[in-house]
Coordinates of C-alpha atoms in Angstrom, one line a residue:
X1 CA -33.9 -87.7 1.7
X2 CA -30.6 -86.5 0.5
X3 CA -29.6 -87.3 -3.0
X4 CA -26.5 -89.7 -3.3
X5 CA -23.5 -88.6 -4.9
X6 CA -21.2 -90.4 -7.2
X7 CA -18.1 -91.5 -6.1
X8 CA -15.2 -89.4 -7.9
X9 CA -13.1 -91.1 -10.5
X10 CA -9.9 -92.9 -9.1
X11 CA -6.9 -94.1 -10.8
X12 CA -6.6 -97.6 -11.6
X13 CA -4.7 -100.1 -10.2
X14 CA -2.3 -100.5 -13.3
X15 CA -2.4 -97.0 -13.8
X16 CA -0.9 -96.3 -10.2
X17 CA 1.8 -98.9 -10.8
X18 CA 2.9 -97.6 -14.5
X19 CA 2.8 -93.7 -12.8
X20 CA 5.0 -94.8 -10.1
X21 CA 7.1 -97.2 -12.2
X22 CA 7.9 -94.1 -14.6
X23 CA 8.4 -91.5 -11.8
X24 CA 11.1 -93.7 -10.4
X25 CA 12.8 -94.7 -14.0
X26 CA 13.0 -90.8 -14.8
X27 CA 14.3 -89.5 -10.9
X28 CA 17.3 -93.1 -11.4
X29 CA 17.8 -91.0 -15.1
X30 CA 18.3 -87.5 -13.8
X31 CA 20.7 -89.2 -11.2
X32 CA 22.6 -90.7 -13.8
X33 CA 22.7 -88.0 -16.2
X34 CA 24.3 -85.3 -13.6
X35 CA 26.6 -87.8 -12.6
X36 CA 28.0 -88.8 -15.3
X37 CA 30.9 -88.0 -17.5
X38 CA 30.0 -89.2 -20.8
X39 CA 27.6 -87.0 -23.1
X40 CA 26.5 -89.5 -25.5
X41 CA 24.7 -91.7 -22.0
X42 CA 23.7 -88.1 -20.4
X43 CA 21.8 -87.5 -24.1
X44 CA 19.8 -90.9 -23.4
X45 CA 19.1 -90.4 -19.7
X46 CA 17.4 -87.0 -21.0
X47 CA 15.9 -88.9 -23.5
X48 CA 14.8 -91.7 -20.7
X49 CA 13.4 -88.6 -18.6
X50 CA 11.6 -86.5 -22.0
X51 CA 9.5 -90.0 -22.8
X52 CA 8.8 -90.9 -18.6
X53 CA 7.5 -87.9 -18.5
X54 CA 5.3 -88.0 -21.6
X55 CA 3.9 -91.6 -20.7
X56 CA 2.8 -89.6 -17.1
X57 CA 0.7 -87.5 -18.9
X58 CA -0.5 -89.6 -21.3
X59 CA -1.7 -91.6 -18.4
X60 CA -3.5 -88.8 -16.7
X61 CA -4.9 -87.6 -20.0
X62 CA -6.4 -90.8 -21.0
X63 CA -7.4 -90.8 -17.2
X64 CA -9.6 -88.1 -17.1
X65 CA -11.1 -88.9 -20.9
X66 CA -12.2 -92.1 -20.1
X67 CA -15.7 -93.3 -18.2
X68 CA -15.2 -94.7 -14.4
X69 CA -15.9 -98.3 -15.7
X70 CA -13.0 -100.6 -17.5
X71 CA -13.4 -101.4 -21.1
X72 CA -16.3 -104.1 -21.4
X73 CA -14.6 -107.6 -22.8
X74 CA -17.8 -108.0 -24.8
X75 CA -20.4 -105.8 -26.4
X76 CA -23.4 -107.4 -27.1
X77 CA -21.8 -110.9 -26.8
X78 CA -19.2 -110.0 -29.4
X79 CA -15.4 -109.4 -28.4
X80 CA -14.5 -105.9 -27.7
X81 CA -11.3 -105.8 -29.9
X82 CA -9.0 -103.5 -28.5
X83 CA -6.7 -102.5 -32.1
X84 CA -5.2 -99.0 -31.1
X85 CA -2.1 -100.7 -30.1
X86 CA -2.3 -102.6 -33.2
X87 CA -2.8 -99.0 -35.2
X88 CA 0.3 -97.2 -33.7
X89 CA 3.0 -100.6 -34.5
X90 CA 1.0 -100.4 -38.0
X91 CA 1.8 -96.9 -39.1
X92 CA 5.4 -96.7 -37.3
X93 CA 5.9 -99.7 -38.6
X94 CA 5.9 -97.9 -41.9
X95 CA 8.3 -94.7 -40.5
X96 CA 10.7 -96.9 -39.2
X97 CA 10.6 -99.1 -42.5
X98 CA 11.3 -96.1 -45.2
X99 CA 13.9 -94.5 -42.3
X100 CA 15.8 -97.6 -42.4
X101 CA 15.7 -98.4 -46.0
X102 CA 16.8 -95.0 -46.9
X103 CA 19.9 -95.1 -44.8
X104 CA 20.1 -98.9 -46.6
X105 CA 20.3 -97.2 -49.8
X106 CA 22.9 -94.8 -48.8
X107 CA 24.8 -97.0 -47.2
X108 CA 25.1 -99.0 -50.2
X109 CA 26.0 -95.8 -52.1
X110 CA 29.0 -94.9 -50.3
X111 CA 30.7 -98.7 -50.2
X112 CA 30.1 -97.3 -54.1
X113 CA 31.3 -93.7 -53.6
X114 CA 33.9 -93.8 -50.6
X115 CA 33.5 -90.2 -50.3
X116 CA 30.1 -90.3 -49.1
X117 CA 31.6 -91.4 -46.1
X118 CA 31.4 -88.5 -43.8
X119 CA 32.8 -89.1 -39.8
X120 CA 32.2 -89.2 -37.5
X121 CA 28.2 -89.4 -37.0
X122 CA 27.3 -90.7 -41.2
X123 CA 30.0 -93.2 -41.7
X124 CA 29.5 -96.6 -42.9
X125 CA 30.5 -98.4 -39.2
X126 CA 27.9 -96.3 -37.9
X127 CA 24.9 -96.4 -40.3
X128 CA 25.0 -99.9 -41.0
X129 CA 24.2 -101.1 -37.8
X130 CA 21.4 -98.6 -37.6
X131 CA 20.3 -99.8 -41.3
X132 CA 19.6 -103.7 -40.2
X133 CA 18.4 -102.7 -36.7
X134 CA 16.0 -100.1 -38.1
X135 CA 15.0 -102.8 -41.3
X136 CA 14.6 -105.7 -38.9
X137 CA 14.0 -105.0 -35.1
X138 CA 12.0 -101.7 -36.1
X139 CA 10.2 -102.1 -39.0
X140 CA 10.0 -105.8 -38.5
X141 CA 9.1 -106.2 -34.1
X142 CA 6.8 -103.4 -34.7
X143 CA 5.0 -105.6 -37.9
X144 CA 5.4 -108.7 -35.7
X145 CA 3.9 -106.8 -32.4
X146 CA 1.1 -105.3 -35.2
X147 CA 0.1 -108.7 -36.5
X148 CA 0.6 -110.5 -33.5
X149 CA -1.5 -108.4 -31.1
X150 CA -4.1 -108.4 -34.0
X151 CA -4.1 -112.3 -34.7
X152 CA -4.3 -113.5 -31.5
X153 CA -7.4 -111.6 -30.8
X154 CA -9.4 -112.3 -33.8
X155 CA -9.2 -116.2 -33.8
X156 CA -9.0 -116.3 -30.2
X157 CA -12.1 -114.1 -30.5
X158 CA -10.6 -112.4 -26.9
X159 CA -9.8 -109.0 -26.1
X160 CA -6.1 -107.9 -25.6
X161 CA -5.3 -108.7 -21.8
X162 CA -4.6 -105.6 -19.6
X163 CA -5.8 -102.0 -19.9
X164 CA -2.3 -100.4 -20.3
X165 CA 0.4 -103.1 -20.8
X166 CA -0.8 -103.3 -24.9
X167 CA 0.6 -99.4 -25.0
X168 CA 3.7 -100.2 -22.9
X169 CA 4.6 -103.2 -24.7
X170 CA 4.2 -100.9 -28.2
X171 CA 5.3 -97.7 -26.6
X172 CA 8.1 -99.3 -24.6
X173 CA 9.7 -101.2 -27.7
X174 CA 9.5 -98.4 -29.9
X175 CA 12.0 -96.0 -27.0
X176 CA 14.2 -98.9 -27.2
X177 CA 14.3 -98.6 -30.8
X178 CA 15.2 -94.9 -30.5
X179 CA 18.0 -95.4 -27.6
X180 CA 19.7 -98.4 -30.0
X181 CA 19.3 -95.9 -32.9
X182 CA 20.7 -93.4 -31.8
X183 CA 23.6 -94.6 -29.8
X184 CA 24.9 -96.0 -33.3
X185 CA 24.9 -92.4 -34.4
X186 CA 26.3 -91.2 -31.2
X187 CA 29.5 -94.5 -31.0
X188 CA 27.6 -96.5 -28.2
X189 CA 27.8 -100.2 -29.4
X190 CA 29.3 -103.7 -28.0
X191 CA 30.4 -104.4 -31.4
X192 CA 27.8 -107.7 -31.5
X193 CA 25.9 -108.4 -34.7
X194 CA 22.4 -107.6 -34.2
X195 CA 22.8 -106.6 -30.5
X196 CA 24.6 -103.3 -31.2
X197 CA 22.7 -102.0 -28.1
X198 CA 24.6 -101.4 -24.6
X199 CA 23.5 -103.0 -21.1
X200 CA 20.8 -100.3 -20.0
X201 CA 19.1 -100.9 -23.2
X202 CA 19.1 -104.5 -23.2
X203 CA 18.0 -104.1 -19.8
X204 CA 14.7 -101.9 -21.0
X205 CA 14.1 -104.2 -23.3
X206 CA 13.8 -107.3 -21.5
X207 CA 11.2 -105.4 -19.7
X208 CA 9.2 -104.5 -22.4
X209 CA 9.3 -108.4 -23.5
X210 CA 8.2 -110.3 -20.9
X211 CA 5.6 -108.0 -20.9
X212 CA 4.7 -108.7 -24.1
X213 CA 4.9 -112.1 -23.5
X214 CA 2.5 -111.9 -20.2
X215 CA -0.1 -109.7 -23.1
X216 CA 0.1 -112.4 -25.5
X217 CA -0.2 -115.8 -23.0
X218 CA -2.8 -113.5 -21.0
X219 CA -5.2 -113.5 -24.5
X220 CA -4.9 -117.1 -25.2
X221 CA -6.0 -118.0 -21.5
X222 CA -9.2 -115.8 -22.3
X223 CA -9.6 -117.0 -25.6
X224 CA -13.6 -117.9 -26.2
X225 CA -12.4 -120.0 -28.8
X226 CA -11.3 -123.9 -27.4
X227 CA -8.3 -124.2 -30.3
X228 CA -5.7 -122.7 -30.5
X229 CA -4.4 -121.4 -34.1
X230 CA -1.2 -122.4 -35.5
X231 CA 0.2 -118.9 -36.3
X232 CA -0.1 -118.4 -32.3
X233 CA 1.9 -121.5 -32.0
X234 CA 4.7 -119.3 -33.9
X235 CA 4.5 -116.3 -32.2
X236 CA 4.6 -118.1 -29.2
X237 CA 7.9 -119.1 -30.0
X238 CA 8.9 -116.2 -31.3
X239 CA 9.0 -114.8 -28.1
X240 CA 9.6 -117.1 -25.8
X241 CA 13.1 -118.1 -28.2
X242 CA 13.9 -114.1 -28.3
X243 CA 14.2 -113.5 -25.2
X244 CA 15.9 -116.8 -23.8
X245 CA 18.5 -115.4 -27.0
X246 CA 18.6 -111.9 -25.8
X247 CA 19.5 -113.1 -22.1
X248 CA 21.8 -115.1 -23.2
X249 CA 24.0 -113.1 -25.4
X250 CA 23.3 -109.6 -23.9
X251 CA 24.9 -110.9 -20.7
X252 CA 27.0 -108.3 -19.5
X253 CA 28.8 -106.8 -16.4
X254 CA 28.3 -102.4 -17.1
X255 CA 32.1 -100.8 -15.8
X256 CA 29.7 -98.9 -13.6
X257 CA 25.9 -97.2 -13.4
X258 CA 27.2 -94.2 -14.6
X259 CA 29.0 -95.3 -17.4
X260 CA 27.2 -96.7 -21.1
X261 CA 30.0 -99.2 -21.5
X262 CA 29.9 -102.8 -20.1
X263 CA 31.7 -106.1 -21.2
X264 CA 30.3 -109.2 -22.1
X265 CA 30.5 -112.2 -19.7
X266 CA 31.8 -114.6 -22.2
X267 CA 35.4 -114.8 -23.7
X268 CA 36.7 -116.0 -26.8
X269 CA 35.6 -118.3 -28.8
X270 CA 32.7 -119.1 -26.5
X271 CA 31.4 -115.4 -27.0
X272 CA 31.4 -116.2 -30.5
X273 CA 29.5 -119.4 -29.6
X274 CA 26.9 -117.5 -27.8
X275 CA 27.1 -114.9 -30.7
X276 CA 26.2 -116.7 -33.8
X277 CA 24.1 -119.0 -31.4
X278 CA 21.7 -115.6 -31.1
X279 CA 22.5 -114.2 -34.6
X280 CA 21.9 -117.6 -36.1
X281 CA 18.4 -117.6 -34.5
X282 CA 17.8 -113.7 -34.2
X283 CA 17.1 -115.1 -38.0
X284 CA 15.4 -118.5 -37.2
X285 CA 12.7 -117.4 -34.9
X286 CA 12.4 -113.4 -35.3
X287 CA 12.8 -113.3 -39.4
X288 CA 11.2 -116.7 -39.4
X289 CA 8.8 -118.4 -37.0
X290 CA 7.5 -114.7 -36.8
X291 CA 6.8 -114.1 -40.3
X292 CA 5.2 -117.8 -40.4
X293 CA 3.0 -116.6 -38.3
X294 CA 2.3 -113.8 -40.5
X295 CA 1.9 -116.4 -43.5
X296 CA -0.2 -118.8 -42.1
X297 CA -3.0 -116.2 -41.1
X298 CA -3.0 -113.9 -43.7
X299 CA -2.3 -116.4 -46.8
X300 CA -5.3 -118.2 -46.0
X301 CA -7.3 -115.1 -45.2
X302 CA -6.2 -113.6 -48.1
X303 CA -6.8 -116.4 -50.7
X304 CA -10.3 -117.0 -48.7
X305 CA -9.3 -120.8 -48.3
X306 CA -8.3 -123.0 -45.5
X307 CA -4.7 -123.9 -44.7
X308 CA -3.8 -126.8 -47.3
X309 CA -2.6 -128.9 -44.0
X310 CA -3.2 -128.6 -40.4
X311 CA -1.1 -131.7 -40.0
X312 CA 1.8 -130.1 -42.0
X313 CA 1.5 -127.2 -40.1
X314 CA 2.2 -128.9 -36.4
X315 CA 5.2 -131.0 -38.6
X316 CA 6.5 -128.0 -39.8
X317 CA 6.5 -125.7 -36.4
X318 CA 7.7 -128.5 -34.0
X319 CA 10.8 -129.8 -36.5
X320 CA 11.7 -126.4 -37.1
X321 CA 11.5 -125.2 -33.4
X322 CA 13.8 -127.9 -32.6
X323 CA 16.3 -128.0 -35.6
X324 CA 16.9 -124.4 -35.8
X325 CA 18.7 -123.8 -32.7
X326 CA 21.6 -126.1 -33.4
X327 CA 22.3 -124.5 -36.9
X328 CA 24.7 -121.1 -35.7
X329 CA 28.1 -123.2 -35.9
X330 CA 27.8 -123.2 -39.8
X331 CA 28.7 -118.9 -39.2
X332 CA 31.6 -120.2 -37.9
X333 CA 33.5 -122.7 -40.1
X334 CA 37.3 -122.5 -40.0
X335 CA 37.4 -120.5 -37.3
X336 CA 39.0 -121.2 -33.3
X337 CA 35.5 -123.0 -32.7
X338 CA 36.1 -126.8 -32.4
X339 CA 35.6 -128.8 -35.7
X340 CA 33.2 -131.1 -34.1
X341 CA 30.7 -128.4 -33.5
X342 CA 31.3 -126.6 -36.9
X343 CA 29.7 -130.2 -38.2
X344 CA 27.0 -130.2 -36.0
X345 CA 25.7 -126.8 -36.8
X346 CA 26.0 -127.7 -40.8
X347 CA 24.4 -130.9 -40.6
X348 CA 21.4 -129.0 -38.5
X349 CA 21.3 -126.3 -41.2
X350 CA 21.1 -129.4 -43.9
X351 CA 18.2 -130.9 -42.2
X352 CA 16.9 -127.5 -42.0
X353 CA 16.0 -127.8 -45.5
X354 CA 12.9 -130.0 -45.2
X355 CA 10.9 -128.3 -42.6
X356 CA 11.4 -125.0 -44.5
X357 CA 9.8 -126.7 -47.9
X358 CA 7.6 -127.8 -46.1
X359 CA 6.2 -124.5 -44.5
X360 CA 6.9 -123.1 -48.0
X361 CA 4.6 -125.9 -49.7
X362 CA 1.5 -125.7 -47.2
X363 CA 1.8 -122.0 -48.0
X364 CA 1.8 -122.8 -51.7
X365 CA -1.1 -125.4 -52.0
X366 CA -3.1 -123.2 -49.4
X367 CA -3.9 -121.3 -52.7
X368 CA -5.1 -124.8 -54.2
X369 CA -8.9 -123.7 -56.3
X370 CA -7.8 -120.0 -56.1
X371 CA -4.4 -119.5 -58.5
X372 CA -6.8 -117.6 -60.5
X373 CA -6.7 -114.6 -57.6
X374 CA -3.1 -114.2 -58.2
X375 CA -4.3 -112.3 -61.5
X376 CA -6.6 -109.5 -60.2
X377 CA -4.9 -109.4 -56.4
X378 CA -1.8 -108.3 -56.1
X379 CA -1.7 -108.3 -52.0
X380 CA -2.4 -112.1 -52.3
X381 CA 0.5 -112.2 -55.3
X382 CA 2.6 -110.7 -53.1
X383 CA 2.3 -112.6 -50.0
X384 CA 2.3 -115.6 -52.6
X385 CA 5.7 -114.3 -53.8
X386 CA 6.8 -113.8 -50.5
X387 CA 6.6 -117.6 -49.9
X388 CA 8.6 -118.4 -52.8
X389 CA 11.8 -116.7 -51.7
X390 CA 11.2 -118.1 -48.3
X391 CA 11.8 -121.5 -49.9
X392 CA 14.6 -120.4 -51.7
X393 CA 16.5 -118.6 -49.3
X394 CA 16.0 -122.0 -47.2
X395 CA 17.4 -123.9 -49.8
X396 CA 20.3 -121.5 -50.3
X397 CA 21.0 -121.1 -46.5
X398 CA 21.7 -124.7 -45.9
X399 CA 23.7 -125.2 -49.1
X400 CA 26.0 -122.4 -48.0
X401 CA 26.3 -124.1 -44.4
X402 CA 27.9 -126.6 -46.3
X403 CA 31.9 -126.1 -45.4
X404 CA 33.0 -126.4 -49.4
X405 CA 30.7 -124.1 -50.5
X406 CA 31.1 -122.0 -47.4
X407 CA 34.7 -121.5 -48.2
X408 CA 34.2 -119.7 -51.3
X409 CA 31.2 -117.5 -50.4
X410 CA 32.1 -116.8 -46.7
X411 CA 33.1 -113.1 -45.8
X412 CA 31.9 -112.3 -49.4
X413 CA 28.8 -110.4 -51.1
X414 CA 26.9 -113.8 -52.1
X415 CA 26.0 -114.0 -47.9
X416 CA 25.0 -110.3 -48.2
X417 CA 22.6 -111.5 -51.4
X418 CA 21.4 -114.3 -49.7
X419 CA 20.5 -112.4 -46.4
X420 CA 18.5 -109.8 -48.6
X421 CA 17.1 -112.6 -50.8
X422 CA 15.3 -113.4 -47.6
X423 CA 14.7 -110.0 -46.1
X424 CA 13.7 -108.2 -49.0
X425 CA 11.9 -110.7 -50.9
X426 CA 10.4 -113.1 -48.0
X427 CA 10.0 -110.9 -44.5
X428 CA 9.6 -107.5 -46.4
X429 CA 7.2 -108.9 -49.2
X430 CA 4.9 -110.5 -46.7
X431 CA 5.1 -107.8 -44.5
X432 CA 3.3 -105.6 -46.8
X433 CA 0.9 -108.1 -47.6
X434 CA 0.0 -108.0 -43.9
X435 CA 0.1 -104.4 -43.7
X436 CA -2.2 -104.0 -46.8
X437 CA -4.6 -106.9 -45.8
X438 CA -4.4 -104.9 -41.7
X439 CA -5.2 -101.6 -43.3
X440 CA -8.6 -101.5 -44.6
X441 CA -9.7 -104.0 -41.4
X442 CA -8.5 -101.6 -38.8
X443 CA -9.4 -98.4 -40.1
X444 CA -12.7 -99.8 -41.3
X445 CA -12.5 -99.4 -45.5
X446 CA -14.1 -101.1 -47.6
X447 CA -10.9 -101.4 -49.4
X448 CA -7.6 -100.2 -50.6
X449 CA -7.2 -97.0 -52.4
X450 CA -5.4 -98.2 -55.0
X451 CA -4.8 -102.0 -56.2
X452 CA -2.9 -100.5 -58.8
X453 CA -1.0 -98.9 -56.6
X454 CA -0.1 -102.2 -55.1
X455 CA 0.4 -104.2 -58.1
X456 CA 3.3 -101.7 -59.2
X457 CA 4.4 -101.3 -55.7
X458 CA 4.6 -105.2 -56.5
X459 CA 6.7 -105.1 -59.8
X460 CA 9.0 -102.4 -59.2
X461 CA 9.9 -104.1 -55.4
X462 CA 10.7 -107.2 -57.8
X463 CA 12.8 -105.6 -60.3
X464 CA 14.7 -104.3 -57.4
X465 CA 15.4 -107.3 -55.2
X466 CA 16.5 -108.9 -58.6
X467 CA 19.2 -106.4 -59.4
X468 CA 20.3 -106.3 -55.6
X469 CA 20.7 -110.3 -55.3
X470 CA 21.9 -110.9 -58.4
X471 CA 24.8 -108.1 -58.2
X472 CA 25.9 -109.7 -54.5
X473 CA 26.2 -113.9 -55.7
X474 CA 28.2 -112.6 -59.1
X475 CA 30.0 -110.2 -56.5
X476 CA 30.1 -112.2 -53.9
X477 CA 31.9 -115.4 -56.3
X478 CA 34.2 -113.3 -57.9
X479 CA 35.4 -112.2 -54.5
X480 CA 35.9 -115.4 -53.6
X481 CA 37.9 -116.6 -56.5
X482 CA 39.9 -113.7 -56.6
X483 CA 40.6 -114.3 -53.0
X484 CA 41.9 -117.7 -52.9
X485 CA 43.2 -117.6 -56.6
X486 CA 47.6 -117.9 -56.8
X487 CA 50.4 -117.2 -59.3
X488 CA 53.0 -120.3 -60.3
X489 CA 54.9 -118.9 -57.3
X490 CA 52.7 -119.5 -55.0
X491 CA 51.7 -115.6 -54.2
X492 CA 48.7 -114.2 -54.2
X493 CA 47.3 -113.3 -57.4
X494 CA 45.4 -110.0 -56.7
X495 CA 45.8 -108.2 -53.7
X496 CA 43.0 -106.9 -51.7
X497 CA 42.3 -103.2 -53.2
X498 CA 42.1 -104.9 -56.4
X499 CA 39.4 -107.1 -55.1
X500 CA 37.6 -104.1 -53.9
X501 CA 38.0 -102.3 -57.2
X502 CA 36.5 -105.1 -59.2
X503 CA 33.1 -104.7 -57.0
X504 CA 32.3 -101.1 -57.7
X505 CA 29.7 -101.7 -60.9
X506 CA 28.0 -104.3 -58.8
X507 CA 28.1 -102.3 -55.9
X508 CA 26.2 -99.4 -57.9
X509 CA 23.8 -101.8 -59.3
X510 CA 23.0 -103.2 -55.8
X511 CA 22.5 -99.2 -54.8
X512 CA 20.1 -98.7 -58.3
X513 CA 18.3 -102.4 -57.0
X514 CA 18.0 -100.6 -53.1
X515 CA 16.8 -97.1 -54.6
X516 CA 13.9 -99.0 -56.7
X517 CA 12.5 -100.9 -53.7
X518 CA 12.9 -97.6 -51.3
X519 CA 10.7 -96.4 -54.2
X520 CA 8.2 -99.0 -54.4
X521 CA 8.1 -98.5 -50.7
X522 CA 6.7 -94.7 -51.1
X523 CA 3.9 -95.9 -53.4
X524 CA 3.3 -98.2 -50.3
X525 CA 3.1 -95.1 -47.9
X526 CA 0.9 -93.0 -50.2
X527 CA -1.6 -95.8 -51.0
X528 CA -2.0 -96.4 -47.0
X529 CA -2.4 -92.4 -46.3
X530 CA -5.0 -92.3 -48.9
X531 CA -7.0 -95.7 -47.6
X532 CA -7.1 -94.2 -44.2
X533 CA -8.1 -91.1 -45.0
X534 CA -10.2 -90.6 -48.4
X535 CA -11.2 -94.2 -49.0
X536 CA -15.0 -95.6 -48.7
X537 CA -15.9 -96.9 -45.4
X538 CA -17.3 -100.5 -45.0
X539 CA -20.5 -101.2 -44.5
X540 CA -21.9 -102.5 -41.0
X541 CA -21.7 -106.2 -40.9
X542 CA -25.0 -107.3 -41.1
X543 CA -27.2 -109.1 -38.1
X544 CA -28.2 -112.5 -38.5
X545 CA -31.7 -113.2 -39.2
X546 CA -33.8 -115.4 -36.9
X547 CA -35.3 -118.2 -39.6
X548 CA -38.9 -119.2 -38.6
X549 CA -39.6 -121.5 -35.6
X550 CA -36.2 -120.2 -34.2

């Protein structure tokens, strides 16, 4: 009888569809790129082409490496985790974070040192957009994506959903981040705080999202596991609140295909509704109920203790879900935007206070029978840490919604401290917890390097964020009062140069504060290059024994 041969390996379905997907984006980009008259687009049409092309071949590479069969959801009834997504948004994670602090730091140096200034690509209007984007949609989405993609496979004890769409989702974000990056650099912006990035990148993005979105809901309807665990709950709304914010404000009519520029639907004062309506809660749900997330999975896992209060927990998401999106008047007081709704968003950002306290207190008494950690683990003492300026930042954010106090700190340094207050000490801190506790797991080490290296990672991080937030509220008050202070005649007492003079010693030791965290940060790098690749493996988990009779 003749022997049977094996059928020959075919291409997947998904595998098909990216392929053709990619092919298409990158023949629309050479179309656009010959056609059109502006050099800075053309550069990111060749950029759009360089990384289709690259996914193609990583798809056909990967296709002949792998067997016939699709990854096995289970091997020997355990789930078959699927973490190289979850490796990549780790480790660029870290680029992006040390790329975008650095330019933080020199930023901060030339509002000290004017001359540092140099046009048109390294001025300050064009690196500080690319400093928060880089800080908090790069470093930031790729530590939520990271943490995210891990959690909700580990307590829903479920493999990622899809082969591919884990890699797009990662993949696909991270080209976004390039294009916004480096359309700052190159004078491509709509002039919108946190949504710098013109129509075809929004449009990219919103992709990538609800692809993330269909990965994430995709693993909690395979989930082995019948509950469904609170930080999901936050990432849930992460995402869903993101994007229903990035539609909404990114809403846009491009002059034409072959031209970067567009113009925003909305006009006037209800743009800067819609604005501060996303800005407001591009900090409640993706510097927030994101980083919850983070904190109510890794706090407990660090501290080896359950969460202080399930019951808090559901309190604290469902009143914060709902309260938050009312609070973005309070960016707006004495402005065009009708008093009635200035009120309404302070009085939300008031009542924002409880909720916040009491996320920040289930945190806290998670750590109930195990303060003593705190002493010999410094990942737990910072994730600890992280918590407590989460609950003062909340307590500092509503009290500046308040229209009294608003009119001496807004337009001034003290919002600048506050904002780092909470993204240095509460999303950065606990970011690093994650990424130190995600680590050893991932790569399979039976620890960190270095704790050491942590625990001054730890202290010097501190000393920084302390000299950075206390410079900006003692610069941020005495801009104020010189701003609204008068002479007998009724003139203005100091004019505006004088104001700026007055800030350059706190402006150097908010630069000093930035350079010691930046520093900090690089002990953080080398401590993660060493685990990874000199550090002790773990050892194999150990099978249960069967007990006699079983």
């Amino acid at each position: 009888m003749p022997t049977s041969r094996s059928q020959p390996k075919s291409l997947w379905g998904g595998e098909l569809g990216l392929i053709a997907l990619l092919l298409m984006l990158a023949l629309l980009c050479i179309f656009i790129a010959a056609r059109t008259v502006e050099p800075a687009y053309s550069f990111h049409m060749g950029l759009a082409v360089i990384g289709a092309a690259l996914g193609i071949f990583a798809i056909l590479r990967r296709f002949y490496a792998r067997p016939d069969d699709p990854p096995p959801l289970e091997i020997d009834g355990l789930p078959n985790y699927n973490f190289g997504p979850v490796k990549f948004a780790t480790l660029i994670a870290l680029f992006w974070g040390f790329a975008g602090m650095a330019v933080g730091v020199y930023i901060a140096l030339e509002l000290a040192y004017p001359d540092l200034n140099i046009a048109p690509w390294f001025n300050f209007g064009r690196l500080r957009p690319l400093h928060t984007s880089a800080v908090i949609f790069a470093f930031g989405g790729n530590v939520l994506i990271a943490t995210s993609f891990y959690v909700v496979q580990r307590t829903c004890r479920a493999r990622l959903a899809g082969d591919l769409a884990p890699w797009f989702v990662v993949l696909g974000y991270n080209f976004f981040i390039l294009i916004a990056g480096t359309g700052y650099l190159l004078g491509i912006t709509q002039s919108k705080e946190y949504a710098e990035p013109e129509w075809y990148a929004d449009l990219w993005l919103t992709v990538v999202w609800v692809v993330y979105l269909l990965v994430f809901l995709g693993t909690i309807f395979r989930r082995k596991e019948p509950h469904i665990f609170v930080a999901n709950w936050f990432y849930l709304a992460f995402i869903l609140t993101i994007a229903m914010l990035h539609l909404g404000n990114n809403a846009a009519v491009p002059v034409s295909m072959f031209s970067a520029k567009s113009y925003i639907v909305w006009g006037g004062v209800q743009d800067a509704m819609f604005q501060w309506w996303y800005g407001h809660n591009a900090v409640g749900f993706f510097l927030t109920a994101g980083f919850l997330a983070i904190m109510y999975y890794f706090v407990p896992k660090r501290a080896e203790r359950p969460i202080y209060s399930y019951r808090l927990s559901i309190v604290h998401f469902w009143s914060l879900i709902f309260l938050y999106i009312w609070a973005g008047p309070h960016h707006l007081h004495y402005t065009a935007l009708p008093d009635w709704t200035q009120t309404l968003g302070m009085t939300f950002s008031i009542m924002l206070w409880m909720p916040s306290w009491g996320g920040m207190i289930n945190g806290l008494l998670t750590l109930s029978g195990a303060w003593d950690k705190l002493r010999t683990d410094p990942v737990l003492r910072m994730l600890v840490v992280s918590v407590a300026f989460y609950g003062m930042s909340t307590f500092e954010g509503p009290m500046m919604s308040i229209k009294s106090v608003n009119s001496l700190s807004h337009y001034t340094d003290w919002t600048i401290g506050h904002v780092h207050s909470g993204a240095l000490g509460w999303v950065a801190f606990v970011s690093f917890g994650a990424v130190y506790c995600l680590v050893p797991w991932l790569w399979n080490k039976r620890e960190l390097y270095s704790l050491r290296l942590v625990s001054w990672h730890f202290w010097i991080a501190t000393l920084g964020i302390v000299l950075y937030i206390t410079s900006m509220w003692v610069a941020g008050i005495l801009q104020g009062l010189m701003w609204r202070s008068y002479t007998p005649q009724g003139y203005l007492e100091y004019s505006f140069i004088e104001t700026v003079q007055a800030m350059h010693p706190f402006y150097v030791i908010r630069a000093c504060g930035g350079a010691l965290f930046l520093g900090s940060f690089c002990l953080m790098l080398y401590n993660v290059y060493m685990t990874i690749t000199s550090s002790e493996r773990a050892a194999p988990a150990a099978q249960p024994a069967l007990a006699p009779a079983e």
